[in-house]
JSON list of C-alpha atoms in Angstrom, two decimals:
[
{"chain": "A", "resi": 3, "resn": "UNK", "atom": "CA", "xyz": [-0.22, 0.03, -0.33]},
{"chain": "A", "resi": 4, "resn": "UNK", "atom": "CA", "xyz": [1.54, 3.21, -0.80]},
{"chain": "A", "resi": 5, "resn": "UNK", "atom": "CA", "xyz": [2.28, 5.41, 2.32]},
{"chain": "A", "resi": 6, "resn": "UNK", "atom": "CA", "xyz": [-0.56, 8.24, 2.57]},
{"chain": "A", "resi": 7, "resn": "UNK", "atom": "CA", "xyz": [1.08, 12.07, 3.10]},
{"chain": "A", "resi": 8, "resn": "UNK", "atom": "CA", "xyz": [0.72, 13.23, 6.75]},
{"chain": "A", "resi": 9, "resn": "UNK", "atom": "CA", "xyz": [1.38, 16.39, 8.29]},
{"chain": "A", "resi": 10, "resn": "UNK", "atom": "CA", "xyz": [1.27, 17.06, 12.04]},
{"chain": "A", "resi": 11, "resn": "UNK", "atom": "CA", "xyz": [0.44, 20.33, 13.60]},
{"chain": "A", "resi": 12, "resn": "UNK", "atom": "CA", "xyz": [2.34, 20.60, 16.78]},
{"chain": "A", "resi": 13, "resn": "UNK", "atom": "CA", "xyz": [0.40, 21.83, 20.42]},
{"chain": "A", "resi": 14, "resn": "UNK", "atom": "CA", "xyz": [1.92, 25.18, 22.87]},
{"chain": "A", "resi": 15, "resn": "UNK", "atom": "CA", "xyz": [4.81, 25.81, 24.19]},
{"chain": "A", "resi": 16, "resn": "UNK", "atom": "CA", "xyz": [8.81, 25.05, 23.73]},
{"chain": "A", "resi": 17, "resn": "UNK", "atom": "CA", "xyz": [9.46, 22.04, 21.19]},
{"chain": "A", "resi": 18, "resn": "UNK", "atom": "CA", "xyz": [12.18, 19.95, 19.72]},
{"chain": "A", "resi": 19, "resn": "UNK", "atom": "CA", "xyz": [13.61, 21.24, 16.35]},
{"chain": "A", "resi": 20, "resn": "UNK", "atom": "CA", "xyz": [11.17, 20.57, 13.75]},
{"chain": "A", "resi": 21, "resn": "UNK", "atom": "CA", "xyz": [13.19, 17.18, 12.21]},
{"chain": "A", "resi": 22, "resn": "UNK", "atom": "CA", "xyz": [13.31, 15.61, 16.11]},
{"chain": "A", "resi": 23, "resn": "UNK", "atom": "CA", "xyz": [9.84, 16.39, 16.47]},
{"chain": "A", "resi": 24, "resn": "UNK", "atom": "CA", "xyz": [8.45, 14.73, 13.41]},
{"chain": "A", "resi": 25, "resn": "UNK", "atom": "CA", "xyz": [11.21, 11.46, 14.45]},
{"chain": "A", "resi": 26, "resn": "UNK", "atom": "CA", "xyz": [9.44, 11.16, 17.46]},
{"chain": "A", "resi": 27, "resn": "UNK", "atom": "CA", "xyz": [5.98, 11.25, 16.21]},
{"chain": "A", "resi": 28, "resn": "UNK", "atom": "CA", "xyz": [6.58, 9.15, 13.69]},
{"chain": "A", "resi": 29, "resn": "UNK", "atom": "CA", "xyz": [7.86, 6.68, 16.07]},
{"chain": "A", "resi": 30, "resn": "UNK", "atom": "CA", "xyz": [5.14, 6.83, 18.31]},
{"chain": "A", "resi": 31, "resn": "UNK", "atom": "CA", "xyz": [2.21, 6.34, 15.91]},
{"chain": "A", "resi": 32, "resn": "UNK", "atom": "CA", "xyz": [3.79, 3.52, 13.72]},
{"chain": "A", "resi": 33, "resn": "UNK", "atom": "CA", "xyz": [7.10, 2.59, 15.03]},
{"chain": "A", "resi": 34, "resn": "UNK", "atom": "CA", "xyz": [9.40, 4.22, 12.09]},
{"chain": "A", "resi": 35, "resn": "UNK", "atom": "CA", "xyz": [10.59, 7.32, 10.24]},
{"chain": "A", "resi": 36, "resn": "UNK", "atom": "CA", "xyz": [7.85, 7.83, 7.44]},
{"chain": "A", "resi": 37, "resn": "UNK", "atom": "CA", "xyz": [9.03, 9.89, 4.43]},
{"chain": "A", "resi": 38, "resn": "UNK", "atom": "CA", "xyz": [5.83, 10.82, 3.25]},
{"chain": "A", "resi": 39, "resn": "UNK", "atom": "CA", "xyz": [4.94, 12.90, 6.41]},
{"chain": "A", "resi": 40, "resn": "UNK", "atom": "CA", "xyz": [6.13, 16.39, 7.52]},
{"chain": "A", "resi": 41, "resn": "UNK", "atom": "CA", "xyz": [5.85, 18.86, 10.96]},
{"chain": "A", "resi": 42, "resn": "UNK", "atom": "CA", "xyz": [3.84, 22.16, 10.81]},
{"chain": "A", "resi": 43, "resn": "UNK", "atom": "CA", "xyz": [6.59, 24.16, 12.59]},
{"chain": "A", "resi": 44, "resn": "UNK", "atom": "CA", "xyz": [5.14, 27.26, 14.16]},
{"chain": "A", "resi": 45, "resn": "UNK", "atom": "CA", "xyz": [6.95, 26.63, 18.02]},
{"chain": "A", "resi": 46, "resn": "UNK", "atom": "CA", "xyz": [9.88, 28.96, 16.88]},
{"chain": "A", "resi": 47, "resn": "UNK", "atom": "CA", "xyz": [7.92, 32.00, 16.82]},
{"chain": "A", "resi": 48, "resn": "UNK", "atom": "CA", "xyz": [7.78, 32.56, 20.34]},
{"chain": "A", "resi": 49, "resn": "UNK", "atom": "CA", "xyz": [9.94, 29.79, 21.88]},
{"chain": "A", "resi": 50, "resn": "UNK", "atom": "CA", "xyz": [13.23, 30.46, 19.75]},
{"chain": "A", "resi": 51, "resn": "UNK", "atom": "CA", "xyz": [16.51, 28.51, 21.03]},
{"chain": "A", "resi": 52, "resn": "UNK", "atom": "CA", "xyz": [17.61, 30.13, 24.26]},
{"chain": "A", "resi": 53, "resn": "UNK", "atom": "CA", "xyz": [20.73, 32.54, 22.87]},
{"chain": "A", "resi": 54, "resn": "UNK", "atom": "CA", "xyz": [18.92, 33.07, 19.48]},
{"chain": "A", "resi": 55, "resn": "UNK", "atom": "CA", "xyz": [19.20, 36.14, 17.70]},
{"chain": "A", "resi": 56, "resn": "UNK", "atom": "CA", "xyz": [17.37, 38.11, 15.37]},
{"chain": "A", "resi": 57, "resn": "UNK", "atom": "CA", "xyz": [17.51, 36.20, 11.96]},
{"chain": "A", "resi": 58, "resn": "UNK", "atom": "CA", "xyz": [14.42, 36.96, 10.96]},
{"chain": "A", "resi": 59, "resn": "UNK", "atom": "CA", "xyz": [11.40, 39.63, 11.39]},
{"chain": "A", "resi": 60, "resn": "UNK", "atom": "CA", "xyz": [10.85, 39.19, 15.27]},
{"chain": "A", "resi": 61, "resn": "UNK", "atom": "CA", "xyz": [13.38, 36.37, 16.11]},
{"chain": "A", "resi": 62, "resn": "UNK", "atom": "CA", "xyz": [15.42, 38.63, 18.70]},
{"chain": "A", "resi": 63, "resn": "UNK", "atom": "CA", "xyz": [12.46, 40.11, 20.68]},
{"chain": "A", "resi": 64, "resn": "UNK", "atom": "CA", "xyz": [11.00, 36.85, 21.10]},
{"chain": "A", "resi": 65, "resn": "UNK", "atom": "CA", "xyz": [14.06, 35.23, 21.71]},
{"chain": "A", "resi": 66, "resn": "UNK", "atom": "CA", "xyz": [14.65, 38.30, 24.41]},
{"chain": "A", "resi": 67, "resn": "UNK", "atom": "CA", "xyz": [10.83, 37.88, 25.92]},
{"chain": "A", "resi": 68, "resn": "UNK", "atom": "CA", "xyz": [11.22, 33.81, 26.12]},
{"chain": "A", "resi": 69, "resn": "UNK", "atom": "CA", "xyz": [12.90, 34.11, 29.42]},
{"chain": "A", "resi": 70, "resn": "UNK", "atom": "CA", "xyz": [9.98, 36.70, 31.18]},
{"chain": "A", "resi": 71, "resn": "UNK", "atom": "CA", "xyz": [7.22, 33.82, 29.71]},
{"chain": "A", "resi": 72, "resn": "UNK", "atom": "CA", "xyz": [9.05, 30.75, 30.93]},
{"chain": "A", "resi": 73, "resn": "UNK", "atom": "CA", "xyz": [9.53, 32.53, 34.42]},
{"chain": "A", "resi": 74, "resn": "UNK", "atom": "CA", "xyz": [5.81, 33.35, 34.95]},
{"chain": "A", "resi": 75, "resn": "UNK", "atom": "CA", "xyz": [4.40, 30.05, 33.70]},
{"chain": "A", "resi": 76, "resn": "UNK", "atom": "CA", "xyz": [6.80, 28.44, 36.38]},
{"chain": "A", "resi": 77, "resn": "UNK", "atom": "CA", "xyz": [5.62, 31.54, 39.43]},
{"chain": "A", "resi": 78, "resn": "UNK", "atom": "CA", "xyz": [1.74, 30.10, 38.36]},
{"chain": "A", "resi": 79, "resn": "UNK", "atom": "CA", "xyz": [2.39, 26.40, 38.56]},
{"chain": "A", "resi": 80, "resn": "UNK", "atom": "CA", "xyz": [2.62, 26.43, 42.18]},
{"chain": "A", "resi": 81, "resn": "UNK", "atom": "CA", "xyz": [-0.99, 25.21, 43.54]},
{"chain": "A", "resi": 82, "resn": "UNK", "atom": "CA", "xyz": [-1.09, 28.53, 46.09]},
{"chain": "A", "resi": 83, "resn": "UNK", "atom": "CA", "xyz": [-0.96, 30.94, 43.28]},
{"chain": "A", "resi": 84, "resn": "UNK", "atom": "CA", "xyz": [-4.62, 32.12, 42.96]},
{"chain": "A", "resi": 85, "resn": "UNK", "atom": "CA", "xyz": [-6.17, 31.70, 39.27]},
{"chain": "A", "resi": 86, "resn": "UNK", "atom": "CA", "xyz": [-6.66, 35.25, 39.32]},
{"chain": "A", "resi": 87, "resn": "UNK", "atom": "CA", "xyz": [-2.59, 36.25, 40.37]},
{"chain": "A", "resi": 88, "resn": "UNK", "atom": "CA", "xyz": [-1.76, 33.15, 37.89]},
{"chain": "A", "resi": 89, "resn": "UNK", "atom": "CA", "xyz": [-3.24, 34.59, 35.02]},
{"chain": "A", "resi": 90, "resn": "UNK", "atom": "CA", "xyz": [-1.68, 38.05, 35.65]},
{"chain": "A", "resi": 91, "resn": "UNK", "atom": "CA", "xyz": [1.38, 36.79, 35.39]},
{"chain": "A", "resi": 92, "resn": "UNK", "atom": "CA", "xyz": [0.47, 35.09, 32.02]},
{"chain": "A", "resi": 93, "resn": "UNK", "atom": "CA", "xyz": [-0.86, 37.69, 30.63]},
{"chain": "A", "resi": 94, "resn": "UNK", "atom": "CA", "xyz": [1.48, 40.25, 31.76]},
{"chain": "A", "resi": 95, "resn": "UNK", "atom": "CA", "xyz": [4.83, 38.45, 30.24]},
{"chain": "A", "resi": 96, "resn": "UNK", "atom": "CA", "xyz": [2.73, 37.16, 27.48]},
{"chain": "A", "resi": 97, "resn": "UNK", "atom": "CA", "xyz": [1.46, 40.73, 26.31]},
{"chain": "A", "resi": 98, "resn": "UNK", "atom": "CA", "xyz": [5.05, 42.74, 27.53]},
{"chain": "A", "resi": 99, "resn": "UNK", "atom": "CA", "xyz": [6.54, 44.54, 24.86]},
{"chain": "A", "resi": 100, "resn": "UNK", "atom": "CA", "xyz": [9.56, 43.06, 23.31]},
{"chain": "A", "resi": 101, "resn": "UNK", "atom": "CA", "xyz": [12.08, 45.35, 24.12]},
{"chain": "A", "resi": 102, "resn": "UNK", "atom": "CA", "xyz": [11.43, 45.97, 27.90]},
{"chain": "A", "resi": 103, "resn": "UNK", "atom": "CA", "xyz": [14.82, 46.01, 30.09]},
{"chain": "A", "resi": 104, "resn": "UNK", "atom": "CA", "xyz": [15.20, 43.76, 33.30]},
{"chain": "A", "resi": 105, "resn": "UNK", "atom": "CA", "xyz": [13.84, 45.72, 35.46]},
{"chain": "A", "resi": 106, "resn": "UNK", "atom": "CA", "xyz": [10.58, 45.97, 33.34]},
{"chain": "A", "resi": 107, "resn": "UNK", "atom": "CA", "xyz": [11.10, 42.16, 32.89]},
{"chain": "A", "resi": 108, "resn": "UNK", "atom": "CA", "xyz": [11.28, 41.28, 36.53]},
{"chain": "A", "resi": 109, "resn": "UNK", "atom": "CA", "xyz": [7.45, 43.42, 36.82]},
{"chain": "A", "resi": 110, "resn": "UNK", "atom": "CA", "xyz": [5.90, 41.23, 34.03]},
{"chain": "A", "resi": 111, "resn": "UNK", "atom": "CA", "xyz": [7.15, 37.61, 36.08]},
{"chain": "A", "resi": 112, "resn": "UNK", "atom": "CA", "xyz": [5.54, 39.07, 39.07]},
{"chain": "A", "resi": 113, "resn": "UNK", "atom": "CA", "xyz": [2.12, 40.06, 37.10]},
{"chain": "A", "resi": 114, "resn": "UNK", "atom": "CA", "xyz": [2.72, 43.62, 37.74]},
{"chain": "A", "resi": 115, "resn": "UNK", "atom": "CA", "xyz": [3.24, 46.25, 35.24]},
{"chain": "A", "resi": 116, "resn": "UNK", "atom": "CA", "xyz": [5.88, 48.86, 35.47]},
{"chain": "A", "resi": 117, "resn": "UNK", "atom": "CA", "xyz": [4.24, 52.25, 36.38]},
{"chain": "A", "resi": 118, "resn": "UNK", "atom": "CA", "xyz": [3.25, 54.35, 33.19]},
{"chain": "A", "resi": 119, "resn": "UNK", "atom": "CA", "xyz": [3.27, 51.72, 30.93]},
{"chain": "A", "resi": 120, "resn": "UNK", "atom": "CA", "xyz": [-0.23, 51.75, 29.17]},
{"chain": "A", "resi": 121, "resn": "UNK", "atom": "CA", "xyz": [-2.13, 48.23, 29.37]},
{"chain": "A", "resi": 122, "resn": "UNK", "atom": "CA", "xyz": [-2.05, 46.63, 25.65]},
{"chain": "A", "resi": 123, "resn": "UNK", "atom": "CA", "xyz": [-5.46, 46.04, 24.30]},
{"chain": "A", "resi": 124, "resn": "UNK", "atom": "CA", "xyz": [-7.41, 43.16, 25.07]},
{"chain": "A", "resi": 125, "resn": "UNK", "atom": "CA", "xyz": [-5.51, 42.45, 28.36]},
{"chain": "A", "resi": 126, "resn": "UNK", "atom": "CA", "xyz": [-8.49, 42.37, 30.44]},
{"chain": "A", "resi": 127, "resn": "UNK", "atom": "CA", "xyz": [-10.27, 40.37, 28.09]},
{"chain": "A", "resi": 128, "resn": "UNK", "atom": "CA", "xyz": [-7.37, 37.74, 28.04]},
{"chain": "A", "resi": 129, "resn": "UNK", "atom": "CA", "xyz": [-6.91, 37.81, 31.43]},
{"chain": "A", "resi": 130, "resn": "UNK", "atom": "CA", "xyz": [-10.25, 36.83, 32.00]},
{"chain": "A", "resi": 131, "resn": "UNK", "atom": "CA", "xyz": [-9.82, 33.84, 29.89]},
{"chain": "A", "resi": 132, "resn": "UNK", "atom": "CA", "xyz": [-6.58, 32.64, 31.40]},
{"chain": "A", "resi": 133, "resn": "UNK", "atom": "CA", "xyz": [-8.12, 33.23, 34.63]},
{"chain": "A", "resi": 134, "resn": "UNK", "atom": "CA", "xyz": [-10.96, 30.83, 34.06]},
{"chain": "A", "resi": 135, "resn": "UNK", "atom": "CA", "xyz": [-8.50, 28.27, 32.71]},
{"chain": "A", "resi": 136, "resn": "UNK", "atom": "CA", "xyz": [-6.86, 28.33, 36.08]},
{"chain": "A", "resi": 137, "resn": "UNK", "atom": "CA", "xyz": [-9.97, 27.98, 37.61]},
{"chain": "A", "resi": 138, "resn": "UNK", "atom": "CA", "xyz": [-11.32, 24.60, 35.77]},
{"chain": "A", "resi": 139, "resn": "UNK", "atom": "CA", "xyz": [-7.33, 23.33, 36.55]},
{"chain": "A", "resi": 140, "resn": "UNK", "atom": "CA", "xyz": [-8.33, 23.69, 39.56]},
{"chain": "A", "resi": 141, "resn": "UNK", "atom": "CA", "xyz": [-10.99, 22.02, 40.35]},
{"chain": "A", "resi": 142, "resn": "UNK", "atom": "CA", "xyz": [-10.04, 19.07, 38.45]},
{"chain": "A", "resi": 143, "resn": "UNK", "atom": "CA", "xyz": [-7.16, 18.80, 40.73]},
{"chain": "A", "resi": 144, "resn": "UNK", "atom": "CA", "xyz": [-9.42, 19.43, 43.34]},
{"chain": "A", "resi": 145, "resn": "UNK", "atom": "CA", "xyz": [-11.87, 16.20, 42.39]},
{"chain": "A", "resi": 146, "resn": "UNK", "atom": "CA", "xyz": [-9.10, 14.04, 42.12]},
{"chain": "A", "resi": 147, "resn": "UNK", "atom": "CA", "xyz": [-7.69, 14.78, 44.96]},
{"chain": "A", "resi": 148, "resn": "UNK", "atom": "CA", "xyz": [-10.29, 14.03, 46.31]},
{"chain": "A", "resi": 149, "resn": "UNK", "atom": "CA", "xyz": [-10.57, 10.40, 45.63]},
{"chain": "A", "resi": 150, "resn": "UNK", "atom": "CA", "xyz": [-13.67, 11.15, 42.57]},
{"chain": "A", "resi": 151, "resn": "UNK", "atom": "CA", "xyz": [-10.67, 12.16, 40.02]},
{"chain": "A", "resi": 152, "resn": "UNK", "atom": "CA", "xyz": [-8.75, 10.07, 37.87]},
{"chain": "A", "resi": 153, "resn": "UNK", "atom": "CA", "xyz": [-5.16, 9.91, 38.09]},
{"chain": "A", "resi": 154, "resn": "UNK", "atom": "CA", "xyz": [-3.27, 10.55, 34.91]},
{"chain": "A", "resi": 155, "resn": "UNK", "atom": "CA", "xyz": [-0.24, 8.80, 33.85]},
{"chain": "A", "resi": 156, "resn": "UNK", "atom": "CA", "xyz": [0.72, 8.61, 37.51]},
{"chain": "A", "resi": 157, "resn": "UNK", "atom": "CA", "xyz": [0.15, 11.82, 38.45]},
{"chain": "A", "resi": 158, "resn": "UNK", "atom": "CA", "xyz": [-1.72, 12.87, 41.66]},
{"chain": "A", "resi": 159, "resn": "UNK", "atom": "CA", "xyz": [-3.64, 16.19, 41.71]},
{"chain": "A", "resi": 160, "resn": "UNK", "atom": "CA", "xyz": [-2.65, 18.81, 42.37]},
{"chain": "A", "resi": 161, "resn": "UNK", "atom": "CA", "xyz": [0.52, 18.65, 40.58]},
{"chain": "A", "resi": 162, "resn": "UNK", "atom": "CA", "xyz": [2.57, 21.25, 39.69]},
{"chain": "A", "resi": 163, "resn": "UNK", "atom": "CA", "xyz": [3.05, 19.56, 36.18]},
{"chain": "A", "resi": 164, "resn": "UNK", "atom": "CA", "xyz": [-0.59, 20.11, 35.36]},
{"chain": "A", "resi": 165, "resn": "UNK", "atom": "CA", "xyz": [-0.38, 23.86, 36.01]},
{"chain": "A", "resi": 166, "resn": "UNK", "atom": "CA", "xyz": [2.67, 24.54, 34.02]},
{"chain": "A", "resi": 167, "resn": "UNK", "atom": "CA", "xyz": [0.99, 23.03, 31.17]},
{"chain": "A", "resi": 168, "resn": "UNK", "atom": "CA", "xyz": [-1.97, 25.53, 31.46]},
{"chain": "A", "resi": 169, "resn": "UNK", "atom": "CA", "xyz": [0.58, 27.83, 31.50]},
{"chain": "A", "resi": 170, "resn": "UNK", "atom": "CA", "xyz": [2.06, 27.31, 28.14]},
{"chain": "A", "resi": 171, "resn": "UNK", "atom": "CA", "xyz": [-0.71, 26.54, 26.51]},
{"chain": "A", "resi": 172, "resn": "UNK", "atom": "CA", "xyz": [-2.30, 29.85, 27.70]},
{"chain": "A", "resi": 173, "resn": "UNK", "atom": "CA", "xyz": [0.34, 32.19, 26.81]},
{"chain": "A", "resi": 174, "resn": "UNK", "atom": "CA", "xyz": [0.41, 30.38, 23.58]},
{"chain": "A", "resi": 175, "resn": "UNK", "atom": "CA", "xyz": [-3.12, 31.22, 22.97]},
{"chain": "A", "resi": 176, "resn": "UNK", "atom": "CA", "xyz": [-3.23, 34.38, 24.02]},
{"chain": "A", "resi": 177, "resn": "UNK", "atom": "CA", "xyz": [-0.27, 34.99, 21.69]},
{"chain": "A", "resi": 178, "resn": "UNK", "atom": "CA", "xyz": [-2.64, 33.90, 18.94]},
{"chain": "A", "resi": 179, "resn": "UNK", "atom": "CA", "xyz": [-6.22, 35.27, 19.89]},
{"chain": "A", "resi": 180, "resn": "UNK", "atom": "CA", "xyz": [-4.71, 38.48, 20.91]},
{"chain": "A", "resi": 181, "resn": "UNK", "atom": "CA", "xyz": [-0.62, 39.21, 20.04]},
{"chain": "A", "resi": 182, "resn": "UNK", "atom": "CA", "xyz": [0.71, 40.09, 17.16]},
{"chain": "A", "resi": 183, "resn": "UNK", "atom": "CA", "xyz": [2.14, 36.58, 16.11]},
{"chain": "A", "resi": 184, "resn": "UNK", "atom": "CA", "xyz": [-1.24, 35.51, 14.78]},
{"chain": "A", "resi": 185, "resn": "UNK", "atom": "CA", "xyz": [-0.56, 35.60, 11.13]},
{"chain": "A", "resi": 186, "resn": "UNK", "atom": "CA", "xyz": [2.58, 34.11, 11.86]},
{"chain": "A", "resi": 187, "resn": "UNK", "atom": "CA", "xyz": [1.54, 31.01, 13.28]},
{"chain": "A", "resi": 188, "resn": "UNK", "atom": "CA", "xyz": [-0.99, 30.45, 10.64]},
{"chain": "A", "resi": 189, "resn": "UNK", "atom": "CA", "xyz": [1.54, 31.03, 7.98]},
{"chain": "A", "resi": 190, "resn": "UNK", "atom": "CA", "xyz": [3.53, 28.09, 8.87]},
{"chain": "A", "resi": 191, "resn": "UNK", "atom": "CA", "xyz": [0.70, 25.65, 8.99]},
{"chain": "A", "resi": 192, "resn": "UNK", "atom": "CA", "xyz": [-0.42, 27.19, 5.72]},
{"chain": "A", "resi": 193, "resn": "UNK", "atom": "CA", "xyz": [2.78, 26.73, 4.00]},
{"chain": "A", "resi": 194, "resn": "UNK", "atom": "CA", "xyz": [3.19, 23.06, 5.84]},
{"chain": "A", "resi": 195, "resn": "UNK", "atom": "CA", "xyz": [-0.44, 22.07, 4.15]},
{"chain": "A", "resi": 196, "resn": "UNK", "atom": "CA", "xyz": [0.48, 24.13, 0.80]},
{"chain": "A", "resi": 197, "resn": "UNK", "atom": "CA", "xyz": [4.14, 23.17, 0.31]},
{"chain": "A", "resi": 198, "resn": "UNK", "atom": "CA", "xyz": [4.65, 19.42, -1.14]},
{"chain": "A", "resi": 199, "resn": "UNK", "atom": "CA", "xyz": [2.61, 16.81, -1.72]},
{"chain": "A", "resi": 200, "resn": "UNK", "atom": "CA", "xyz": [-1.68, 17.31, -0.27]},
{"chain": "A", "resi": 201, "resn": "UNK", "atom": "CA", "xyz": [-2.00, 15.42, 2.93]},
{"chain": "A", "resi": 202, "resn": "UNK", "atom": "CA", "xyz": [-4.35, 13.01, 3.27]},
{"chain": "A", "resi": 203, "resn": "UNK", "atom": "CA", "xyz": [-4.19, 12.76, 6.70]},
{"chain": "A", "resi": 204, "resn": "UNK", "atom": "CA", "xyz": [-3.78, 16.14, 9.46]},
{"chain": "A", "resi": 205, "resn": "UNK", "atom": "CA", "xyz": [-2.71, 15.17, 12.77]},
{"chain": "A", "resi": 206, "resn": "UNK", "atom": "CA", "xyz": [-3.08, 18.36, 14.96]},
{"chain": "A", "resi": 207, "resn": "UNK", "atom": "CA", "xyz": [-2.89, 18.80, 18.76]},
{"chain": "A", "resi": 208, "resn": "UNK", "atom": "CA", "xyz": [-4.03, 21.02, 21.24]},
{"chain": "A", "resi": 209, "resn": "UNK", "atom": "CA", "xyz": [-3.25, 24.97, 20.03]},
{"chain": "A", "resi": 210, "resn": "UNK", "atom": "CA", "xyz": [-2.47, 23.52, 17.24]},
{"chain": "A", "resi": 211, "resn": "UNK", "atom": "CA", "xyz": [-5.73, 22.41, 16.55]},
{"chain": "A", "resi": 212, "resn": "UNK", "atom": "CA", "xyz": [-7.04, 26.02, 17.00]},
{"chain": "A", "resi": 213, "resn": "UNK", "atom": "CA", "xyz": [-4.62, 27.35, 14.56]},
{"chain": "A", "resi": 214, "resn": "UNK", "atom": "CA", "xyz": [-5.60, 24.90, 11.33]}
]
């Protein structure tokens, strides 16, 4: 049987390099590398490798903001951080101007905007959305911890890994829905679908499904 052309669309957060990610997905799903598969890869738009320099429009600014975004996600992963505070931290870091200095970045990680800096458009709406995500995640954690929920892959809730996943997802969703990176993300997926043999199968995950 002739192998069908397949396109993977990955989810939120930093990812392995595109070649490694493709091989990993091939092995997970089919137990072998496929010549007929390719990846719609957009992770490096907002999560470039540490130390990346501006080799294209926005690359350097995205790299400089990666540490701030990661700091916000890790701050919000602790169960004692309220959904409201977690959302403020994630949104401030994701929507922060890309050329801010270290002092301003420290403020973003704490969910506090530096003095005299205007709030970006849609910040309040984005914060409500992310707060809702954390509230729902915490409800799942509480049900699971009380014995009425499920354990997933041996993880007992509440667990910071669960909140960390929510944080990375929320950070990229904010970029896609309210930030300036929507078209860049869409362009990568569009390019993967149109450049090459037409795919017969598309496997999309998480944020990749939204973009697709």
